mmCIF file of C-alpha atoms in Angstrom:
data_model
loop_
_atom_site.group_PDB
_atom_site.id
_atom_site.type_symbol
_atom_site.label_atom_id
_atom_site.label_comp_id
_atom_site.label_asym_id
_atom_site.label_seq_id
_atom_site.Cartn_x
_atom_site.Cartn_y
_atom_site.Cartn_z
ATOM 1 C CA MET S 1088 -3.240 91.290 -36.840
ATOM 2 C CA LYS S 1089 -1.002 89.025 -38.870
ATOM 3 C CA VAL S 1090 2.021 87.655 -37.062
ATOM 4 C CA GLU S 1091 5.119 86.933 -39.135
ATOM 5 C CA PHE S 1092 7.960 84.765 -37.895
ATOM 6 C CA ALA S 1093 11.526 85.503 -38.840
ATOM 7 C CA PRO S 1094 13.146 82.839 -41.030
ATOM 8 C CA LEU S 1095 15.466 80.394 -39.356
ATOM 9 C CA SER S 1096 19.170 81.170 -39.530
ATOM 10 C CA VAL S 1097 21.286 78.992 -41.816
ATOM 11 C CA PRO S 1098 23.229 77.379 -38.906
ATOM 12 C CA LEU S 1099 19.957 76.491 -37.160
ATOM 13 C CA GLN S 1100 18.509 75.066 -40.361
ATOM 14 C CA ARG S 1101 21.587 72.886 -40.792
ATOM 15 C CA ARG S 1102 21.363 71.647 -37.204
ATOM 16 C CA LEU S 1103 17.701 70.745 -37.682
ATOM 17 C CA GLN S 1104 18.473 68.978 -40.958
ATOM 18 C CA THR S 1105 21.249 66.957 -39.332
ATOM 19 C CA ALA S 1106 19.059 66.168 -36.329
ATOM 20 C CA SER S 1107 16.265 64.871 -38.564
ATOM 21 C CA VAL S 1108 18.652 62.528 -40.401
ATOM 22 C CA VAL S 1109 20.233 61.335 -37.146
ATOM 23 C CA GLN S 1110 16.742 60.602 -35.815
ATOM 24 C CA TRP S 1111 15.895 58.637 -38.979
ATOM 25 C CA VAL S 1112 19.121 56.582 -38.959
ATOM 26 C CA PHE S 1113 19.078 55.683 -35.299
ATOM 27 C CA SER S 1114 15.321 55.171 -35.091
ATOM 28 C CA PHE S 1115 15.599 52.674 -37.926
ATOM 29 C CA LEU S 1116 18.484 50.863 -36.219
ATOM 30 C CA GLY S 1117 17.194 50.949 -32.662
ATOM 31 C CA LEU S 1118 13.435 51.465 -32.728
ATOM 32 C CA ALA S 1119 12.722 47.756 -33.176
ATOM 33 C CA GLN S 1120 14.617 46.854 -30.003
ATOM 34 C CA CYS S 1121 13.100 49.742 -28.058
ATOM 35 C CA CYS S 1122 9.552 48.811 -29.079
ATOM 36 C CA THR S 1123 10.064 45.177 -28.122
ATOM 37 C CA VAL S 1124 11.615 46.032 -24.751
ATOM 38 C CA ALA S 1125 8.871 48.571 -23.972
ATOM 39 C CA PHE S 1126 6.120 46.098 -24.899
ATOM 40 C CA ILE S 1127 7.511 43.407 -22.581
ATOM 41 C CA ALA S 1128 8.508 45.787 -19.772
ATOM 42 C CA LEU S 1129 5.023 47.269 -19.512
ATOM 43 C CA PHE S 1130 3.691 43.865 -18.425
ATOM 44 C CA PHE S 1131 5.744 44.204 -15.230
ATOM 45 C CA THR S 1132 4.465 47.662 -14.319
ATOM 46 C CA ARG S 1133 1.132 49.138 -13.312
ATOM 47 C CA PHE S 1134 0.622 49.956 -16.984
ATOM 48 C CA TRP S 1135 0.450 46.266 -17.923
ATOM 49 C CA LEU S 1136 -3.032 46.849 -19.328
ATOM 50 C CA VAL S 1137 -1.522 48.900 -22.181
ATOM 51 C CA SER S 1138 0.425 45.900 -23.481
ATOM 52 C CA ALA S 1139 -2.504 43.563 -22.795
ATOM 53 C CA LEU S 1140 -4.908 45.716 -24.817
ATOM 54 C CA TYR S 1141 -2.316 46.182 -27.559
ATOM 55 C CA THR S 1142 -1.904 42.406 -27.774
ATOM 56 C CA ALA S 1143 -5.620 42.053 -28.410
ATOM 57 C CA TRP S 1144 -5.507 44.857 -31.000
ATOM 58 C CA TRP S 1145 -2.453 43.309 -32.620
ATOM 59 C CA PHE S 1146 -4.287 40.004 -33.044
ATOM 60 C CA ILE S 1147 -7.388 41.666 -34.529
ATOM 61 C CA ASP S 1148 -5.288 43.877 -36.825
ATOM 62 C CA ARG S 1149 -2.678 41.251 -37.766
ATOM 63 C CA GLU S 1150 -3.603 41.181 -41.469
ATOM 64 C CA LYS S 1151 -3.447 44.945 -41.997
ATOM 65 C CA PRO S 1152 0.197 45.100 -43.281
ATOM 66 C CA SER S 1153 -0.896 42.771 -46.107
ATOM 67 C CA LYS S 1154 -4.093 44.734 -46.773
ATOM 68 C CA GLY S 1155 -2.671 48.070 -47.875
ATOM 69 C CA GLY S 1156 -1.526 49.271 -44.461
ATOM 70 C CA ARG S 1157 -2.893 52.291 -42.605
ATOM 71 C CA ARG S 1158 -1.319 55.581 -43.610
ATOM 72 C CA ILE S 1159 -1.519 58.684 -41.416
ATOM 73 C CA HIS S 1160 -1.263 61.822 -43.530
ATOM 74 C CA ALA S 1161 -0.201 64.028 -40.618
ATOM 75 C CA LEU S 1162 2.927 61.914 -40.140
ATOM 76 C CA ARG S 1163 3.646 61.732 -43.883
ATOM 77 C CA ASN S 1164 3.496 65.547 -44.023
ATOM 78 C CA SER S 1165 5.628 66.164 -40.930
ATOM 79 C CA ILE S 1166 8.169 68.986 -41.194
ATOM 80 C CA ILE S 1167 10.852 66.551 -39.985
ATOM 81 C CA TRP S 1168 10.887 64.901 -43.407
ATOM 82 C CA ARG S 1169 11.397 68.249 -45.141
ATOM 83 C CA TYR S 1170 14.475 68.875 -43.025
ATOM 84 C CA MET S 1171 15.692 65.404 -43.931
ATOM 85 C CA ARG S 1172 15.068 66.150 -47.631
ATOM 86 C CA ASP S 1173 17.142 69.323 -47.429
ATOM 87 C CA TYR S 1174 20.011 67.633 -45.584
ATOM 88 C CA PHE S 1175 21.191 65.659 -48.639
ATOM 89 C CA PRO S 1176 19.155 67.092 -50.552
ATOM 90 C CA ILE S 1177 16.723 64.593 -52.108
ATOM 91 C CA THR S 1178 14.662 65.348 -55.213
ATOM 92 C CA LEU S 1179 12.061 63.375 -57.158
ATOM 93 C CA VAL S 1180 11.991 63.708 -60.964
ATOM 94 C CA LYS S 1181 9.066 62.758 -63.202
ATOM 95 C CA THR S 1182 9.735 61.808 -66.831
ATOM 96 C CA ALA S 1183 6.222 60.675 -67.806
ATOM 97 C CA GLU S 1184 2.625 61.060 -66.694
ATOM 98 C CA LEU S 1185 0.905 58.291 -64.749
ATOM 99 C CA ASP S 1186 -2.796 57.645 -65.358
ATOM 100 C CA PRO S 1187 -4.633 57.637 -61.990
ATOM 101 C CA ARG S 1188 -7.114 55.146 -63.431
ATOM 102 C CA GLN S 1189 -4.391 52.476 -63.504
ATOM 103 C CA ASN S 1190 -2.273 50.703 -60.909
ATOM 104 C CA TYR S 1191 1.511 50.586 -61.307
ATOM 105 C CA LEU S 1192 4.351 48.354 -60.171
ATOM 106 C CA MET S 1193 7.591 50.301 -59.752
ATOM 107 C CA GLY S 1194 11.058 48.798 -59.461
ATOM 108 C CA PHE S 1195 13.372 50.948 -57.328
ATOM 109 C CA HIS S 1196 17.152 50.775 -57.899
ATOM 110 C CA PRO S 1197 19.600 50.659 -56.195
ATOM 111 C CA HIS S 1198 18.847 49.645 -52.614
ATOM 112 C CA GLY S 1199 21.742 51.565 -51.098
ATOM 113 C CA VAL S 1200 22.547 50.939 -47.443
ATOM 114 C CA LEU S 1201 19.336 52.274 -45.888
ATOM 115 C CA ALA S 1202 17.160 53.077 -48.953
ATOM 116 C CA ALA S 1203 16.908 56.761 -48.025
ATOM 117 C CA GLY S 1204 15.511 57.857 -51.391
ATOM 118 C CA ALA S 1205 12.821 55.181 -51.447
ATOM 119 C CA PHE S 1206 11.681 56.001 -47.924
ATOM 120 C CA LEU S 1207 11.558 59.773 -48.254
ATOM 121 C CA ASN S 1208 10.033 59.874 -51.751
ATOM 122 C CA PHE S 1209 7.311 57.266 -51.219
ATOM 123 C CA CYS S 1210 6.665 57.203 -47.454
ATOM 124 C CA THR S 1211 6.566 60.977 -46.930
ATOM 125 C CA GLU S 1212 5.382 64.004 -48.871
ATOM 126 C CA ALA S 1213 8.671 65.884 -48.466
ATOM 127 C CA SER S 1214 9.584 65.573 -52.157
ATOM 128 C CA GLY S 1215 6.030 66.287 -53.329
ATOM 129 C CA PHE S 1216 4.978 62.884 -54.637
ATOM 130 C CA SER S 1217 1.251 63.680 -54.581
ATOM 131 C CA THR S 1218 1.863 66.954 -56.433
ATOM 132 C CA LEU S 1219 3.981 65.302 -59.135
ATOM 133 C CA PHE S 1220 1.650 62.307 -59.491
ATOM 134 C CA PRO S 1221 -1.868 63.474 -58.585
ATOM 135 C CA GLY S 1222 -4.363 60.725 -57.922
ATOM 136 C CA ILE S 1223 -1.661 58.109 -57.250
ATOM 137 C CA THR S 1224 -1.306 56.537 -53.781
ATOM 138 C CA PRO S 1225 2.215 55.182 -53.158
ATOM 139 C CA HIS S 1226 3.012 51.990 -51.236
ATOM 140 C CA LEU S 1227 6.527 50.736 -50.488
ATOM 141 C CA MET S 1228 7.205 47.089 -49.692
ATOM 142 C CA MET S 1229 9.287 46.174 -46.642
ATOM 143 C CA LEU S 1230 10.356 42.856 -45.126
ATOM 144 C CA SER S 1231 7.448 41.232 -43.296
ATOM 145 C CA LEU S 1232 9.760 40.674 -40.321
ATOM 146 C CA TRP S 1233 9.487 44.322 -39.272
ATOM 147 C CA PHE S 1234 5.693 44.146 -39.055
ATOM 148 C CA ARG S 1235 5.922 41.503 -36.341
ATOM 149 C CA ILE S 1236 7.333 44.022 -33.876
ATOM 150 C CA PRO S 1237 4.773 45.660 -31.552
ATOM 151 C CA PHE S 1238 4.219 49.420 -31.945
ATOM 152 C CA LEU S 1239 6.809 49.576 -34.755
ATOM 153 C CA ARG S 1240 4.358 47.965 -37.175
ATOM 154 C CA ASP S 1241 1.903 50.827 -36.732
ATOM 155 C CA TYR S 1242 4.618 53.448 -37.231
ATOM 156 C CA LEU S 1243 5.735 51.755 -40.461
ATOM 157 C CA MET S 1244 2.212 51.507 -41.852
ATOM 158 C CA SER S 1245 1.589 55.191 -41.140
ATOM 159 C CA GLY S 1246 3.971 56.132 -43.953
ATOM 160 C CA GLY S 1247 2.560 53.717 -46.532
ATOM 161 C CA LEU S 1248 4.841 50.726 -45.969
ATOM 162 C CA VAL S 1249 3.344 47.280 -46.578
ATOM 163 C CA SER S 1250 4.699 43.778 -46.075
ATOM 164 C CA SER S 1251 6.755 42.199 -48.844
ATOM 165 C CA ASP S 1252 4.710 39.117 -49.672
ATOM 166 C CA LYS S 1253 2.670 38.179 -52.725
ATOM 167 C CA GLU S 1254 -0.646 38.538 -50.915
ATOM 168 C CA SER S 1255 0.217 42.116 -49.965
ATOM 169 C CA ALA S 1256 1.317 43.004 -53.503
ATOM 170 C CA SER S 1257 -1.788 41.473 -55.056
ATOM 171 C CA TYR S 1258 -4.066 43.394 -52.694
ATOM 172 C CA VAL S 1259 -2.654 46.720 -53.915
ATOM 173 C CA LEU S 1260 -2.375 45.846 -57.607
ATOM 174 C CA GLN S 1261 -5.814 44.296 -58.045
ATOM 175 C CA LYS S 1262 -7.797 47.287 -56.789
ATOM 176 C CA PRO S 1263 -10.245 47.959 -59.646
ATOM 177 C CA GLU S 1264 -10.467 51.713 -59.120
ATOM 178 C CA GLY S 1265 -6.766 52.149 -59.939
ATOM 179 C CA GLY S 1266 -4.612 54.992 -58.654
ATOM 180 C CA ASN S 1267 -2.258 52.761 -56.632
ATOM 181 C CA MET S 1268 1.493 52.457 -56.970
ATOM 182 C CA LEU S 1269 3.490 49.621 -55.438
ATOM 183 C CA ALA S 1270 7.238 50.231 -55.182
ATOM 184 C CA ILE S 1271 9.582 47.262 -54.770
ATOM 185 C CA ILE S 1272 13.285 47.636 -53.990
ATOM 186 C CA VAL S 1273 14.118 44.745 -56.293
ATOM 187 C CA GLY S 1274 17.716 44.158 -55.188
ATOM 188 C CA GLY S 1275 16.601 43.845 -51.596
ATOM 189 C CA ALA S 1276 18.800 43.439 -48.563
ATOM 190 C CA GLN S 1277 21.369 41.390 -50.486
ATOM 191 C CA GLU S 1278 22.067 44.288 -52.854
ATOM 192 C CA ALA S 1279 22.884 46.491 -49.855
ATOM 193 C CA LEU S 1280 26.095 44.490 -49.422
ATOM 194 C CA ASP S 1281 27.391 46.011 -52.679
ATOM 195 C CA ALA S 1282 26.306 49.571 -51.869
ATOM 196 C CA ARG S 1283 29.345 51.835 -51.941
ATOM 197 C CA PRO S 1284 30.142 55.180 -53.615
ATOM 198 C CA GLY S 1285 30.386 54.944 -57.400
ATOM 199 C CA SER S 1286 28.856 51.460 -57.606
ATOM 200 C CA CYS S 1287 26.438 50.786 -60.479
ATOM 201 C CA THR S 1288 25.971 47.082 -59.772
ATOM 202 C CA LEU S 1289 22.370 45.913 -59.478
ATOM 203 C CA LEU S 1290 21.140 42.535 -58.253
ATOM 204 C CA LEU S 1291 18.580 42.139 -61.009
ATOM 205 C CA LYS S 1292 19.726 39.559 -63.552
ATOM 206 C CA ASN S 1293 17.740 36.703 -61.990
ATOM 207 C CA ARG S 1294 15.165 38.728 -60.058
ATOM 208 C CA LYS S 1295 11.987 38.076 -62.062
ATOM 209 C CA GLY S 1296 9.283 37.617 -59.464
ATOM 210 C CA PHE S 1297 8.146 41.237 -59.712
ATOM 211 C CA VAL S 1298 7.851 40.868 -63.505
ATOM 212 C CA ARG S 1299 5.693 37.762 -63.149
ATOM 213 C CA LEU S 1300 3.530 39.638 -60.641
ATOM 214 C CA ALA S 1301 3.055 42.514 -63.092
ATOM 215 C CA ILE S 1302 2.025 40.124 -65.891
ATOM 216 C CA GLU S 1303 -0.443 38.264 -63.661
ATOM 217 C CA HIS S 1304 -2.201 41.548 -62.853
ATOM 218 C CA GLY S 1305 -1.637 43.282 -66.189
ATOM 219 C CA THR S 1306 0.066 46.116 -64.328
ATOM 220 C CA PRO S 1307 2.473 48.494 -66.142
ATOM 221 C CA LEU S 1308 6.070 48.319 -64.924
ATOM 222 C CA VAL S 1309 7.864 51.564 -64.103
ATOM 223 C CA PRO S 1310 11.682 51.593 -63.691
ATOM 224 C CA ILE S 1311 13.173 53.993 -61.131
ATOM 225 C CA PHE S 1312 16.836 54.841 -60.671
ATOM 226 C CA SER S 1313 17.960 56.823 -57.647
ATOM 227 C CA PHE S 1314 21.205 58.617 -58.506
ATOM 228 C CA GLY S 1315 23.413 59.106 -55.450
ATOM 229 C CA GLU S 1316 21.743 56.388 -53.374
ATOM 230 C CA ASN S 1317 24.988 54.437 -53.060
ATOM 231 C CA ASP S 1318 27.072 57.509 -52.176
ATOM 232 C CA LEU S 1319 25.780 58.101 -48.648
ATOM 233 C CA PHE S 1320 27.995 55.598 -46.821
ATOM 234 C CA GLU S 1321 31.343 53.873 -47.093
ATOM 235 C CA GLN S 1322 31.258 50.136 -46.529
ATOM 236 C CA VAL S 1323 33.875 47.802 -45.118
ATOM 237 C CA ARG S 1324 35.484 45.871 -47.955
ATOM 238 C CA ASN S 1325 33.591 42.579 -48.419
ATOM 239 C CA PRO S 1326 34.408 41.041 -51.823
ATOM 240 C CA LYS S 1327 32.584 37.887 -52.822
ATOM 241 C CA GLY S 1328 34.271 34.839 -51.361
ATOM 242 C CA SER S 1329 35.694 36.721 -48.367
ATOM 243 C CA TRP S 1330 34.965 35.520 -44.849
ATOM 244 C CA LEU S 1331 32.986 38.687 -44.120
ATOM 245 C CA ARG S 1332 30.758 38.265 -47.177
ATOM 246 C CA ARG S 1333 30.110 34.606 -46.315
ATOM 247 C CA LEU S 1334 29.211 35.598 -42.761
ATOM 248 C CA GLN S 1335 26.870 38.335 -43.996
ATOM 249 C CA HIS S 1336 25.132 35.927 -46.365
ATOM 250 C CA ARG S 1337 24.770 33.371 -43.595
ATOM 251 C CA LEU S 1338 23.243 35.918 -41.233
ATOM 252 C CA GLN S 1339 20.893 37.028 -44.001
ATOM 253 C CA GLN S 1340 19.694 33.453 -44.487
ATOM 254 C CA ILE S 1341 19.031 33.138 -40.751
ATOM 255 C CA MET S 1342 17.592 36.584 -39.986
ATOM 256 C CA GLY S 1343 16.158 37.635 -43.360
ATOM 257 C CA ILE S 1344 18.061 40.938 -43.298
ATOM 258 C CA SER S 1345 21.599 41.808 -44.382
ATOM 259 C CA LEU S 1346 24.063 43.529 -42.070
ATOM 260 C CA PRO S 1347 26.363 45.801 -44.110
ATOM 261 C CA LEU S 1348 29.220 47.250 -42.063
ATOM 262 C CA PHE S 1349 28.955 50.894 -43.043
ATOM 263 C CA HIS S 1350 30.262 54.224 -41.820
ATOM 264 C CA ALA S 1351 30.230 57.856 -42.898
ATOM 265 C CA ARG S 1352 30.458 61.037 -40.801
ATOM 266 C CA GLY S 1353 29.696 61.894 -37.198
ATOM 267 C CA ILE S 1354 27.236 64.364 -35.706
ATOM 268 C CA PHE S 1355 29.841 66.982 -34.768
ATOM 269 C CA GLN S 1356 32.739 65.909 -36.988
ATOM 270 C CA TYR S 1357 33.207 64.616 -40.534
ATOM 271 C CA SER S 1358 35.794 61.877 -39.996
ATOM 272 C CA PHE S 1359 33.824 58.859 -38.802
ATOM 273 C CA GLY S 1360 30.318 57.954 -37.685
ATOM 274 C CA LEU S 1361 26.962 56.516 -38.751
ATOM 275 C CA VAL S 1362 25.405 59.726 -40.052
ATOM 276 C CA PRO S 1363 25.204 59.673 -43.886
ATOM 277 C CA TYR S 1364 27.271 62.077 -45.949
ATOM 278 C CA ARG S 1365 25.533 65.197 -47.285
ATOM 279 C CA ARG S 1366 25.414 64.071 -50.892
ATOM 280 C CA PRO S 1367 22.501 64.735 -53.257
ATOM 281 C CA ILE S 1368 20.058 61.990 -54.203
ATOM 282 C CA CYS S 1369 17.949 62.385 -57.328
ATOM 283 C CA THR S 1370 15.281 59.732 -57.835
ATOM 284 C CA VAL S 1371 14.220 59.575 -61.487
ATOM 285 C CA VAL S 1372 10.896 57.871 -62.281
ATOM 286 C CA GLY S 1373 10.857 56.392 -65.801
ATOM 287 C CA LYS S 1374 7.984 55.903 -68.193
ATOM 288 C CA PRO S 1375 5.522 52.998 -67.785
ATOM 289 C CA ILE S 1376 6.138 49.764 -69.697
ATOM 290 C CA PRO S 1377 2.791 48.299 -70.847
ATOM 291 C CA VAL S 1378 2.259 44.701 -69.744
ATOM 292 C CA GLN S 1379 -0.383 42.379 -71.173
ATOM 293 C CA ARG S 1380 -2.252 40.447 -68.515
ATOM 294 C CA LYS S 1381 -1.921 36.673 -68.357
ATOM 295 C CA HIS S 1382 -2.893 34.548 -65.377
ATOM 296 C CA ARG S 1383 -0.103 31.978 -65.783
ATOM 297 C CA PRO S 1384 2.698 33.420 -67.907
ATOM 298 C CA SER S 1385 5.328 31.055 -69.295
ATOM 299 C CA GLU S 1386 9.021 31.399 -68.488
ATOM 300 C CA GLU S 1387 9.623 32.733 -71.986
ATOM 301 C CA GLU S 1388 7.011 35.459 -71.545
ATOM 302 C CA VAL S 1389 8.466 36.465 -68.189
ATOM 303 C CA ASP S 1390 11.986 36.527 -69.675
ATOM 304 C CA ARG S 1391 10.834 38.715 -72.555
ATOM 305 C CA VAL S 1392 9.208 41.327 -70.307
ATOM 306 C CA HIS S 1393 12.149 41.145 -67.901
ATOM 307 C CA GLN S 1394 14.591 41.889 -70.723
ATOM 308 C CA LYS S 1395 12.452 44.811 -71.847
ATOM 309 C CA TYR S 1396 12.518 46.126 -68.292
ATOM 310 C CA LEU S 1397 16.324 45.860 -68.181
ATOM 311 C CA ASN S 1398 16.583 47.725 -71.486
ATOM 312 C CA GLU S 1399 14.310 50.536 -70.282
ATOM 313 C CA LEU S 1400 16.205 50.821 -66.991
ATOM 314 C CA CYS S 1401 19.521 51.076 -68.863
ATOM 315 C CA LYS S 1402 18.025 53.682 -71.169
ATOM 316 C CA LEU S 1403 16.802 55.707 -68.188
ATOM 317 C CA PHE S 1404 20.251 55.546 -66.586
ATOM 318 C CA GLU S 1405 22.115 56.518 -69.772
ATOM 319 C CA GLU S 1406 19.786 59.442 -70.537
ATOM 320 C CA HIS S 1407 20.222 61.043 -67.125
ATOM 321 C CA LYS S 1408 23.670 60.038 -65.840
ATOM 322 C CA ALA S 1409 25.459 63.080 -67.289
ATOM 323 C CA LYS S 1410 23.230 65.388 -65.196
ATOM 324 C CA TYR S 1411 24.414 63.714 -62.004
ATOM 325 C CA ASN S 1412 28.151 63.563 -62.682
ATOM 326 C CA ILE S 1413 28.290 59.902 -63.649
ATOM 327 C CA PRO S 1414 31.304 59.272 -65.945
ATOM 328 C CA GLU S 1415 30.450 58.600 -69.582
ATOM 329 C CA ASP S 1416 32.195 55.222 -69.517
ATOM 330 C CA ARG S 1417 30.231 53.945 -66.511
ATOM 331 C CA HIS S 1418 27.235 51.714 -67.205
ATOM 332 C CA LEU S 1419 24.825 49.564 -65.231
ATOM 333 C CA GLU S 1420 26.000 46.062 -64.382
ATOM 334 C CA PHE S 1421 23.451 43.343 -63.664
ATOM 335 C CA ILE S 1422 24.382 40.367 -61.489
#
C-alpha cells in the first residue's frame, strides 16, 4: 500500500525556510567558536579520548583541504538547503555549456556579506548544479584559516570547500581527467565591506592572481555575476577614510577576515536583526573564455587576459541586468 503525505502548509514551509537560513547564518558566525571550545573541553572530561584521537586524525589528514577536500553527498543533498534556497529564493542560471572533459576556473562576483549565492549554488545541490552542468564537480575556495579549526574543517570539506592557496587551486585545475570547476570569490573579504543594497562596485581592478593561475594551467575562465547578492543586508556606513573603515582594514590585516557591521531583519519581526532579507538571488554563469597555457606568463599577457575577463563580465551584467530590476543607467564599477 502506498502511503502519501499531505503537503506542508504555507506557514509551516515559511517557518522551515526561515529556520534553515537562521541556522546557516548563526552556524557560520558561531560554529568556529563552538567547535574550538568543544575540542578543548573534551580533554577535561571522561571523553578526552575523542579529542586525542581527533588530534591524531587531524595531523594525518592535515593536507586534505589542499587536496580537493572530502565531499559528502548526503550533506550536499540535505533538504535543509532546499528550504534555504526557497527562503530568498536562489536560482542558478546557465548561459553556456561546459565540457566535462575540461577543468574551469570561475570568478564569482560580488562577495556580498556572507556569500550566500556562492555557498548554496556550489556547496549544495539545492539549485541543481549537477543537473545544469553534468559531469562537472564544483569546488569553492575559502580562507585557509577556517580549515585550522577542529571539527569545522570536516564540515566545510563535506560541501566541496577547499582552502584558498595556490597549492589547493593547482591540485584541482591540473587533474588530467577534467570535469572540475574551481570557484573563487575574487573580491574576497575586503569586498564585503562595500556590500550594501544597490551596490555594483567590485574589487577587481588589480586582482589578477586568478588570471595568472588560469594561464599557467591553460584553464578557461568563466565569469559569474550573482544578482541580488548585495541586497540581503544593510551595512553600517563605512566610507573609505572613516575611522570604522580603517579599523576594519586593520582587523583584516591581523585576522585575515573582514568584519562588516551588518543588519537586516529579525526572526519574528522585520525591523532589525541578523537574519537576511527575503530578496531573490539569481546567479548567472557566463560563457567560458579560452585561455592559452603558458608556464610563466608575462605581465602584459596577464593584463590582456584580465582585460578580456573584465569585458566579458561587464557584457554578462549588461545583458541580464534588466531581468533583475537593475536600472539602465547602473553599470559595474571596478576598484
